[in-house]
């Protein structure tokens, strides 16, 4: 208790205090869910009074929205920072996927807020997550488009690159949406299962997606006849 009192007594810049409250809120929302989480619990964990939480962030709804926005920005920035322009298309995709899974594993409460809590409590929360998803999908669309232009690297032992197939813009956008959705589901599964590294998760998805993209670039198409 003395430590909490000490934290409360110490004066901090507003930005630092807000981040302290946000950290406590993300942990509480991630662990207990939006409806079960209480402002009293968040204030206690942050080491501040409940009136101070309301003074800074007005309401539980605004606090949750602020948490979604912060976690979405952090995840998007982590993925974008991992992708270096000089890498080949497959290396860029690998780097982005590994960064995505590493971030979601290292920040399980933040991922829970984005993947489970925000999606299941309606507007305006779901809209915030949808914006993040579209931002990442747009980024992945560029990567897949680059892969289509470069040609998909051949399998080990093969010669040359595969580029006999042509991908329409709509196909590229659809593949990007599918890849993002698969990454989200795989991250949720990996976090729940435990013991699965970011490299393993990224490898699973690369084997699934990149191999399939290679077939498309060779002109292979599945037929339902």
PDB file of C-alpha atoms in Angstrom:
ATOM      1  CA  UNK A   1       0.000   0.000   0.000  1.00  0.00           C
ATOM      2  CA  UNK A   2       2.851   2.390   0.768  1.00  0.00           C
ATOM      3  CA  UNK A   3       4.147   1.918  -2.764  1.00  0.00           C
ATOM      4  CA  UNK A   4       0.770   2.889  -4.184  1.00  0.00           C
ATOM      5  CA  UNK A   5       0.637   5.942  -1.953  1.00  0.00           C
ATOM      6  CA  UNK A   6       4.119   6.854  -3.072  1.00  0.00           C
ATOM      7  CA  UNK A   7       3.102   6.636  -6.706  1.00  0.00           C
ATOM      8  CA  UNK A   8       0.036   8.737  -6.052  1.00  0.00           C
ATOM      9  CA  UNK A   9       2.033  11.375  -4.250  1.00  0.00           C
ATOM     10  CA  UNK A  10       4.634  11.733  -6.959  1.00  0.00           C
ATOM     11  CA  UNK A  11       3.899  14.406  -9.529  1.00  0.00           C
ATOM     12  CA  UNK A  12       4.300  13.314 -13.149  1.00  0.00           C
ATOM     13  CA  UNK A  13       3.923  15.046 -16.506  1.00  0.00           C
ATOM     14  CA  UNK A  14       0.421  14.623 -17.926  1.00  0.00           C
ATOM     15  CA  UNK A  15       1.616  12.510 -20.885  1.00  0.00           C
ATOM     16  CA  UNK A  16       3.448  10.095 -18.563  1.00  0.00           C
ATOM     17  CA  UNK A  17       0.447   9.832 -16.252  1.00  0.00           C
ATOM     18  CA  UNK A  18      -1.864   9.133 -19.184  1.00  0.00           C
ATOM     19  CA  UNK A  19       0.374   6.342 -20.455  1.00  0.00           C
ATOM     20  CA  UNK A  20       0.509   4.867 -16.965  1.00  0.00           C
ATOM     21  CA  UNK A  21      -3.285   4.787 -16.862  1.00  0.00           C
ATOM     22  CA  UNK A  22      -3.464   3.401 -20.395  1.00  0.00           C
ATOM     23  CA  UNK A  23      -1.057   0.586 -19.506  1.00  0.00           C
ATOM     24  CA  UNK A  24      -3.240  -0.328 -16.553  1.00  0.00           C
ATOM     25  CA  UNK A  25      -6.374  -0.116 -18.679  1.00  0.00           C
ATOM     26  CA  UNK A  26      -4.985  -2.326 -21.473  1.00  0.00           C
ATOM     27  CA  UNK A  27      -3.976  -4.956 -18.930  1.00  0.00           C
ATOM     28  CA  UNK A  28      -7.367  -4.863 -17.205  1.00  0.00           C
ATOM     29  CA  UNK A  29      -9.433  -4.866 -20.398  1.00  0.00           C
ATOM     30  CA  UNK A  30      -7.244  -7.599 -21.877  1.00  0.00           C
ATOM     31  CA  UNK A  31      -7.539  -9.835 -18.823  1.00  0.00           C
ATOM     32  CA  UNK A  32     -11.131  -9.185 -17.723  1.00  0.00           C
ATOM     33  CA  UNK A  33     -12.907  -7.927 -20.814  1.00  0.00           C
ATOM     34  CA  UNK A  34     -14.534  -4.566 -21.463  1.00  0.00           C
ATOM     35  CA  UNK A  35     -17.743  -5.097 -19.510  1.00  0.00           C
ATOM     36  CA  UNK A  36     -16.188  -6.800 -16.483  1.00  0.00           C
ATOM     37  CA  UNK A  37     -13.354  -4.287 -16.129  1.00  0.00           C
ATOM     38  CA  UNK A  38     -14.007  -1.512 -13.634  1.00  0.00           C
ATOM     39  CA  UNK A  39     -12.608   1.987 -13.465  1.00  0.00           C
ATOM     40  CA  UNK A  40     -11.841   1.376  -9.781  1.00  0.00           C
ATOM     41  CA  UNK A  41      -9.644  -1.579 -10.721  1.00  0.00           C
ATOM     42  CA  UNK A  42      -7.869   0.394 -13.453  1.00  0.00           C
ATOM     43  CA  UNK A  43      -7.261   3.334 -11.120  1.00  0.00           C
ATOM     44  CA  UNK A  44      -5.894   1.058  -8.384  1.00  0.00           C
ATOM     45  CA  UNK A  45      -3.536  -0.698 -10.801  1.00  0.00           C
ATOM     46  CA  UNK A  46      -2.327   2.662 -12.168  1.00  0.00           C
ATOM     47  CA  UNK A  47      -1.821   4.003  -8.660  1.00  0.00           C
ATOM     48  CA  UNK A  48      -4.171   6.962  -9.134  1.00  0.00           C
ATOM     49  CA  UNK A  49      -7.619   7.956  -7.967  1.00  0.00           C
ATOM     50  CA  UNK A  50     -10.695   7.091 -10.015  1.00  0.00           C
ATOM     51  CA  UNK A  51     -11.655  10.785 -10.361  1.00  0.00           C
ATOM     52  CA  UNK A  52      -8.242  11.413 -11.918  1.00  0.00           C
ATOM     53  CA  UNK A  53      -8.877   8.690 -14.520  1.00  0.00           C
ATOM     54  CA  UNK A  54     -12.177  10.354 -15.406  1.00  0.00           C
ATOM     55  CA  UNK A  55     -10.498  13.768 -15.466  1.00  0.00           C
ATOM     56  CA  UNK A  56      -7.952  12.593 -18.027  1.00  0.00           C
ATOM     57  CA  UNK A  57     -10.079  10.255 -20.141  1.00  0.00           C
ATOM     58  CA  UNK A  58     -13.701  11.241 -19.366  1.00  0.00           C
ATOM     59  CA  UNK A  59     -15.406   7.825 -19.500  1.00  0.00           C
ATOM     60  CA  UNK A  60     -14.840   4.092 -19.663  1.00  0.00           C
ATOM     61  CA  UNK A  61     -15.861   4.120 -23.327  1.00  0.00           C
ATOM     62  CA  UNK A  62     -13.344   6.843 -24.198  1.00  0.00           C
ATOM     63  CA  UNK A  63     -10.640   5.071 -22.219  1.00  0.00           C
ATOM     64  CA  UNK A  64     -11.290   1.810 -24.085  1.00  0.00           C
ATOM     65  CA  UNK A  65     -11.284   3.635 -27.424  1.00  0.00           C
ATOM     66  CA  UNK A  66      -7.964   5.264 -26.547  1.00  0.00           C
ATOM     67  CA  UNK A  67      -6.540   1.834 -25.678  1.00  0.00           C
ATOM     68  CA  UNK A  68      -7.679   0.400 -29.022  1.00  0.00           C
ATOM     69  CA  UNK A  69      -6.103   3.279 -30.935  1.00  0.00           C
ATOM     70  CA  UNK A  70      -2.814   3.037 -29.081  1.00  0.00           C
ATOM     71  CA  UNK A  71      -2.509  -0.723 -29.458  1.00  0.00           C
ATOM     72  CA  UNK A  72      -3.503  -0.573 -33.129  1.00  0.00           C
ATOM     73  CA  UNK A  73      -0.873   2.087 -33.803  1.00  0.00           C
ATOM     74  CA  UNK A  74       1.814   0.129 -31.990  1.00  0.00           C
ATOM     75  CA  UNK A  75       1.043  -3.056 -33.911  1.00  0.00           C
ATOM     76  CA  UNK A  76       0.957  -1.289 -37.279  1.00  0.00           C
ATOM     77  CA  UNK A  77       4.213   0.526 -36.572  1.00  0.00           C
ATOM     78  CA  UNK A  78       5.913  -2.705 -35.472  1.00  0.00           C
ATOM     79  CA  UNK A  79       5.008  -4.412 -38.753  1.00  0.00           C
ATOM     80  CA  UNK A  80       5.991  -1.459 -40.916  1.00  0.00           C
ATOM     81  CA  UNK A  81       9.300  -0.924 -39.104  1.00  0.00           C
ATOM     82  CA  UNK A  82      10.350  -4.523 -39.754  1.00  0.00           C
ATOM     83  CA  UNK A  83      10.021  -4.300 -43.521  1.00  0.00           C
ATOM     84  CA  UNK A  84      13.115  -2.882 -45.216  1.00  0.00           C
ATOM     85  CA  UNK A  85      12.756  -1.517 -48.779  1.00  0.00           C
ATOM     86  CA  UNK A  86      15.859  -3.298 -50.055  1.00  0.00           C
ATOM     87  CA  UNK A  87      14.541  -6.787 -49.254  1.00  0.00           C
ATOM     88  CA  UNK A  88      12.953  -9.060 -51.837  1.00  0.00           C
ATOM     89  CA  UNK A  89       9.179  -9.443 -51.730  1.00  0.00           C
ATOM     90  CA  UNK A  90       9.258 -12.756 -49.861  1.00  0.00           C
ATOM     91  CA  UNK A  91      11.803 -11.432 -47.343  1.00  0.00           C
ATOM     92  CA  UNK A  92       9.637  -8.370 -46.763  1.00  0.00           C
ATOM     93  CA  UNK A  93       6.576 -10.506 -46.160  1.00  0.00           C
ATOM     94  CA  UNK A  94       8.521 -12.795 -43.836  1.00  0.00           C
ATOM     95  CA  UNK A  95       9.853  -9.831 -41.854  1.00  0.00           C
ATOM     96  CA  UNK A  96       6.376  -8.316 -41.569  1.00  0.00           C
ATOM     97  CA  UNK A  97       4.766 -11.577 -40.441  1.00  0.00           C
ATOM     98  CA  UNK A  98       7.472 -12.319 -37.904  1.00  0.00           C
ATOM     99  CA  UNK A  99       7.137  -8.793 -36.489  1.00  0.00           C
ATOM    100  CA  UNK A 100       3.352  -9.189 -36.344  1.00  0.00           C
ATOM    101  CA  UNK A 101       3.511 -12.462 -34.414  1.00  0.00           C
ATOM    102  CA  UNK A 102       6.307 -11.247 -32.153  1.00  0.00           C
ATOM    103  CA  UNK A 103       4.335  -8.145 -31.239  1.00  0.00           C
ATOM    104  CA  UNK A 104       1.113 -10.035 -30.554  1.00  0.00           C
ATOM    105  CA  UNK A 105       2.982 -12.558 -28.403  1.00  0.00           C
ATOM    106  CA  UNK A 106       4.894  -9.925 -26.444  1.00  0.00           C
ATOM    107  CA  UNK A 107       1.743  -7.844 -25.929  1.00  0.00           C
ATOM    108  CA  UNK A 108      -1.000 -10.408 -25.235  1.00  0.00           C
ATOM    109  CA  UNK A 109      -3.254  -7.967 -23.407  1.00  0.00           C
ATOM    110  CA  UNK A 110      -3.056  -5.457 -26.231  1.00  0.00           C
ATOM    111  CA  UNK A 111      -3.811  -8.183 -28.763  1.00  0.00           C
ATOM    112  CA  UNK A 112      -6.753  -9.349 -26.670  1.00  0.00           C
ATOM    113  CA  UNK A 113      -8.109  -5.798 -26.674  1.00  0.00           C
ATOM    114  CA  UNK A 114      -7.837  -5.636 -30.473  1.00  0.00           C
ATOM    115  CA  UNK A 115      -8.707  -9.184 -31.485  1.00  0.00           C
ATOM    116  CA  UNK A 116     -11.363 -10.130 -28.937  1.00  0.00           C
ATOM    117  CA  UNK A 117     -12.703  -7.235 -26.906  1.00  0.00           C
ATOM    118  CA  UNK A 118     -13.043  -4.472 -29.500  1.00  0.00           C
ATOM    119  CA  UNK A 119     -14.586  -6.759 -32.114  1.00  0.00           C
ATOM    120  CA  UNK A 120     -17.294  -8.106 -29.827  1.00  0.00           C
ATOM    121  CA  UNK A 121     -18.641  -4.911 -28.288  1.00  0.00           C
ATOM    122  CA  UNK A 122     -20.030  -3.168 -31.347  1.00  0.00           C
ATOM    123  CA  UNK A 123     -19.520   0.356 -32.578  1.00  0.00           C
ATOM    124  CA  UNK A 124     -17.513   2.496 -32.272  1.00  0.00           C
ATOM    125  CA  UNK A 125     -14.942  -0.039 -31.057  1.00  0.00           C
ATOM    126  CA  UNK A 126     -15.210  -2.420 -34.006  1.00  0.00           C
ATOM    127  CA  UNK A 127     -14.744   0.486 -36.418  1.00  0.00           C
ATOM    128  CA  UNK A 128     -11.419   1.387 -34.803  1.00  0.00           C
ATOM    129  CA  UNK A 129     -10.119  -2.155 -35.311  1.00  0.00           C
ATOM    130  CA  UNK A 130     -11.458  -2.250 -38.873  1.00  0.00           C
ATOM    131  CA  UNK A 131      -9.414   0.849 -39.679  1.00  0.00           C
ATOM    132  CA  UNK A 132      -6.247  -0.798 -38.369  1.00  0.00           C
ATOM    133  CA  UNK A 133      -7.033  -3.952 -40.336  1.00  0.00           C
ATOM    134  CA  UNK A 134      -7.524  -1.994 -43.563  1.00  0.00           C
ATOM    135  CA  UNK A 135      -4.257  -0.125 -43.018  1.00  0.00           C
ATOM    136  CA  UNK A 136      -2.361  -3.408 -42.645  1.00  0.00           C
ATOM    137  CA  UNK A 137      -4.235  -4.989 -45.577  1.00  0.00           C
ATOM    138  CA  UNK A 138      -3.293  -2.033 -47.779  1.00  0.00           C
ATOM    139  CA  UNK A 139       0.329  -2.505 -46.761  1.00  0.00           C
ATOM    140  CA  UNK A 140       0.184  -6.244 -47.544  1.00  0.00           C
ATOM    141  CA  UNK A 141      -1.492  -5.485 -50.883  1.00  0.00           C
ATOM    142  CA  UNK A 142       1.599  -3.525 -51.883  1.00  0.00           C
ATOM    143  CA  UNK A 143       3.836  -6.449 -50.893  1.00  0.00           C
ATOM    144  CA  UNK A 144       1.835  -8.999 -52.867  1.00  0.00           C
ATOM    145  CA  UNK A 145       1.715  -6.634 -55.831  1.00  0.00           C
ATOM    146  CA  UNK A 146       5.496  -6.316 -55.647  1.00  0.00           C
ATOM    147  CA  UNK A 147       5.813 -10.097 -55.542  1.00  0.00           C
ATOM    148  CA  UNK A 148       3.690 -10.380 -58.667  1.00  0.00           C
ATOM    149  CA  UNK A 149       5.908  -7.865 -60.465  1.00  0.00           C
ATOM    150  CA  UNK A 150       9.174  -9.424 -59.302  1.00  0.00           C
ATOM    151  CA  UNK A 151       8.164 -13.014 -59.838  1.00  0.00           C
ATOM    152  CA  UNK A 152       7.908 -15.475 -56.982  1.00  0.00           C
ATOM    153  CA  UNK A 153      11.270 -17.055 -56.047  1.00  0.00           C
ATOM    154  CA  UNK A 154      11.556 -20.677 -57.192  1.00  0.00           C
ATOM    155  CA  UNK A 155      11.532 -23.657 -54.900  1.00  0.00           C
ATOM    156  CA  UNK A 156      14.962 -24.985 -53.840  1.00  0.00           C
ATOM    157  CA  UNK A 157      16.647 -26.713 -56.737  1.00  0.00           C
ATOM    158  CA  UNK A 158      14.518 -25.009 -59.367  1.00  0.00           C
ATOM    159  CA  UNK A 159      15.845 -22.453 -61.805  1.00  0.00           C
ATOM    160  CA  UNK A 160      14.534 -18.978 -62.488  1.00  0.00           C
ATOM    161  CA  UNK A 161      11.518 -17.204 -61.029  1.00  0.00           C
ATOM    162  CA  UNK A 162       7.860 -17.943 -61.668  1.00  0.00           C
ATOM    163  CA  UNK A 163       5.975 -15.290 -63.506  1.00  0.00           C
ATOM    164  CA  UNK A 164       3.803 -16.961 -66.091  1.00  0.00           C
ATOM    165  CA  UNK A 165       0.580 -16.134 -64.229  1.00  0.00           C
ATOM    166  CA  UNK A 166      -0.948 -12.680 -64.052  1.00  0.00           C
ATOM    167  CA  UNK A 167      -2.753 -11.428 -60.968  1.00  0.00           C
ATOM    168  CA  UNK A 168      -5.499  -8.856 -61.377  1.00  0.00           C
ATOM    169  CA  UNK A 169      -5.599  -5.960 -58.916  1.00  0.00           C
ATOM    170  CA  UNK A 170      -8.750  -7.373 -57.349  1.00  0.00           C
ATOM    171  CA  UNK A 171      -7.027 -10.743 -56.856  1.00  0.00           C
ATOM    172  CA  UNK A 172      -4.086  -9.050 -55.159  1.00  0.00           C
ATOM    173  CA  UNK A 173      -6.406  -7.141 -52.818  1.00  0.00           C
ATOM    174  CA  UNK A 174      -8.361 -10.294 -52.029  1.00  0.00           C
ATOM    175  CA  UNK A 175      -5.200 -12.241 -51.253  1.00  0.00           C
ATOM    176  CA  UNK A 176      -4.059  -9.448 -48.936  1.00  0.00           C
ATOM    177  CA  UNK A 177      -7.364  -9.561 -47.047  1.00  0.00           C
ATOM    178  CA  UNK A 178      -7.107 -13.347 -46.756  1.00  0.00           C
ATOM    179  CA  UNK A 179      -3.518 -13.156 -45.494  1.00  0.00           C
ATOM    180  CA  UNK A 180      -4.380 -10.562 -42.840  1.00  0.00           C
ATOM    181  CA  UNK A 181      -7.368 -12.606 -41.673  1.00  0.00           C
ATOM    182  CA  UNK A 182      -5.247 -15.753 -41.484  1.00  0.00           C
ATOM    183  CA  UNK A 183      -2.545 -13.920 -39.516  1.00  0.00           C
ATOM    184  CA  UNK A 184      -5.111 -12.657 -37.005  1.00  0.00           C
ATOM    185  CA  UNK A 185      -6.591 -16.112 -36.474  1.00  0.00           C
ATOM    186  CA  UNK A 186      -3.176 -17.735 -36.238  1.00  0.00           C
ATOM    187  CA  UNK A 187      -2.004 -15.163 -33.681  1.00  0.00           C
ATOM    188  CA  UNK A 188      -5.050 -15.847 -31.516  1.00  0.00           C
ATOM    189  CA  UNK A 189      -4.461 -19.593 -31.748  1.00  0.00           C
ATOM    190  CA  UNK A 190      -0.723 -19.300 -31.055  1.00  0.00           C
ATOM    191  CA  UNK A 191      -1.283 -17.131 -27.980  1.00  0.00           C
ATOM    192  CA  UNK A 192      -3.927 -19.507 -26.604  1.00  0.00           C
ATOM    193  CA  UNK A 193      -1.918 -22.652 -27.352  1.00  0.00           C
ATOM    194  CA  UNK A 194       1.365 -21.316 -25.988  1.00  0.00           C
ATOM    195  CA  UNK A 195       4.830 -22.610 -26.801  1.00  0.00           C
ATOM    196  CA  UNK A 196       4.681 -21.407 -30.416  1.00  0.00           C
ATOM    197  CA  UNK A 197       7.350 -18.895 -31.353  1.00  0.00           C
ATOM    198  CA  UNK A 198       6.871 -15.945 -33.661  1.00  0.00           C
ATOM    199  CA  UNK A 199       9.210 -17.615 -36.167  1.00  0.00           C
ATOM    200  CA  UNK A 200       7.151 -20.801 -36.116  1.00  0.00           C
ATOM    201  CA  UNK A 201       3.883 -18.942 -36.631  1.00  0.00           C
ATOM    202  CA  UNK A 202       5.371 -16.839 -39.429  1.00  0.00           C
ATOM    203  CA  UNK A 203       6.795 -19.974 -41.045  1.00  0.00           C
ATOM    204  CA  UNK A 204       3.419 -21.698 -40.995  1.00  0.00           C
ATOM    205  CA  UNK A 205       1.744 -18.802 -42.725  1.00  0.00           C
ATOM    206  CA  UNK A 206       4.563 -18.304 -45.244  1.00  0.00           C
ATOM    207  CA  UNK A 207       4.375 -21.984 -46.199  1.00  0.00           C
ATOM    208  CA  UNK A 208       0.635 -21.669 -46.647  1.00  0.00           C
ATOM    209  CA  UNK A 209       0.463 -18.305 -48.392  1.00  0.00           C
ATOM    210  CA  UNK A 210       3.744 -17.951 -50.280  1.00  0.00           C
ATOM    211  CA  UNK A 211       3.634 -21.454 -51.724  1.00  0.00           C
ATOM    212  CA  UNK A 212       0.095 -20.816 -52.907  1.00  0.00           C
ATOM    213  CA  UNK A 213       1.128 -17.509 -54.421  1.00  0.00           C
ATOM    214  CA  UNK A 214       3.921 -19.306 -56.246  1.00  0.00           C
ATOM    215  CA  UNK A 215       1.366 -21.621 -57.835  1.00  0.00           C
ATOM    216  CA  UNK A 216      -0.758 -18.687 -58.939  1.00  0.00           C
ATOM    217  CA  UNK A 217       2.236 -17.022 -60.529  1.00  0.00           C
ATOM    218  CA  UNK A 218       2.869 -20.226 -62.480  1.00  0.00           C
ATOM    219  CA  UNK A 219      -0.636 -19.962 -63.860  1.00  0.00           C
ATOM    220  CA  UNK A 220      -2.053 -22.754 -61.688  1.00  0.00           C
ATOM    221  CA  UNK A 221      -5.717 -22.380 -60.767  1.00  0.00           C
ATOM    222  CA  UNK A 222      -7.966 -24.657 -58.803  1.00  0.00           C
ATOM    223  CA  UNK A 223     -11.056 -25.784 -60.696  1.00  0.00           C
ATOM    224  CA  UNK A 224     -14.318 -26.982 -59.159  1.00  0.00           C
ATOM    225  CA  UNK A 225     -15.354 -29.011 -62.198  1.00  0.00           C
TER     226      UNK A 225
END
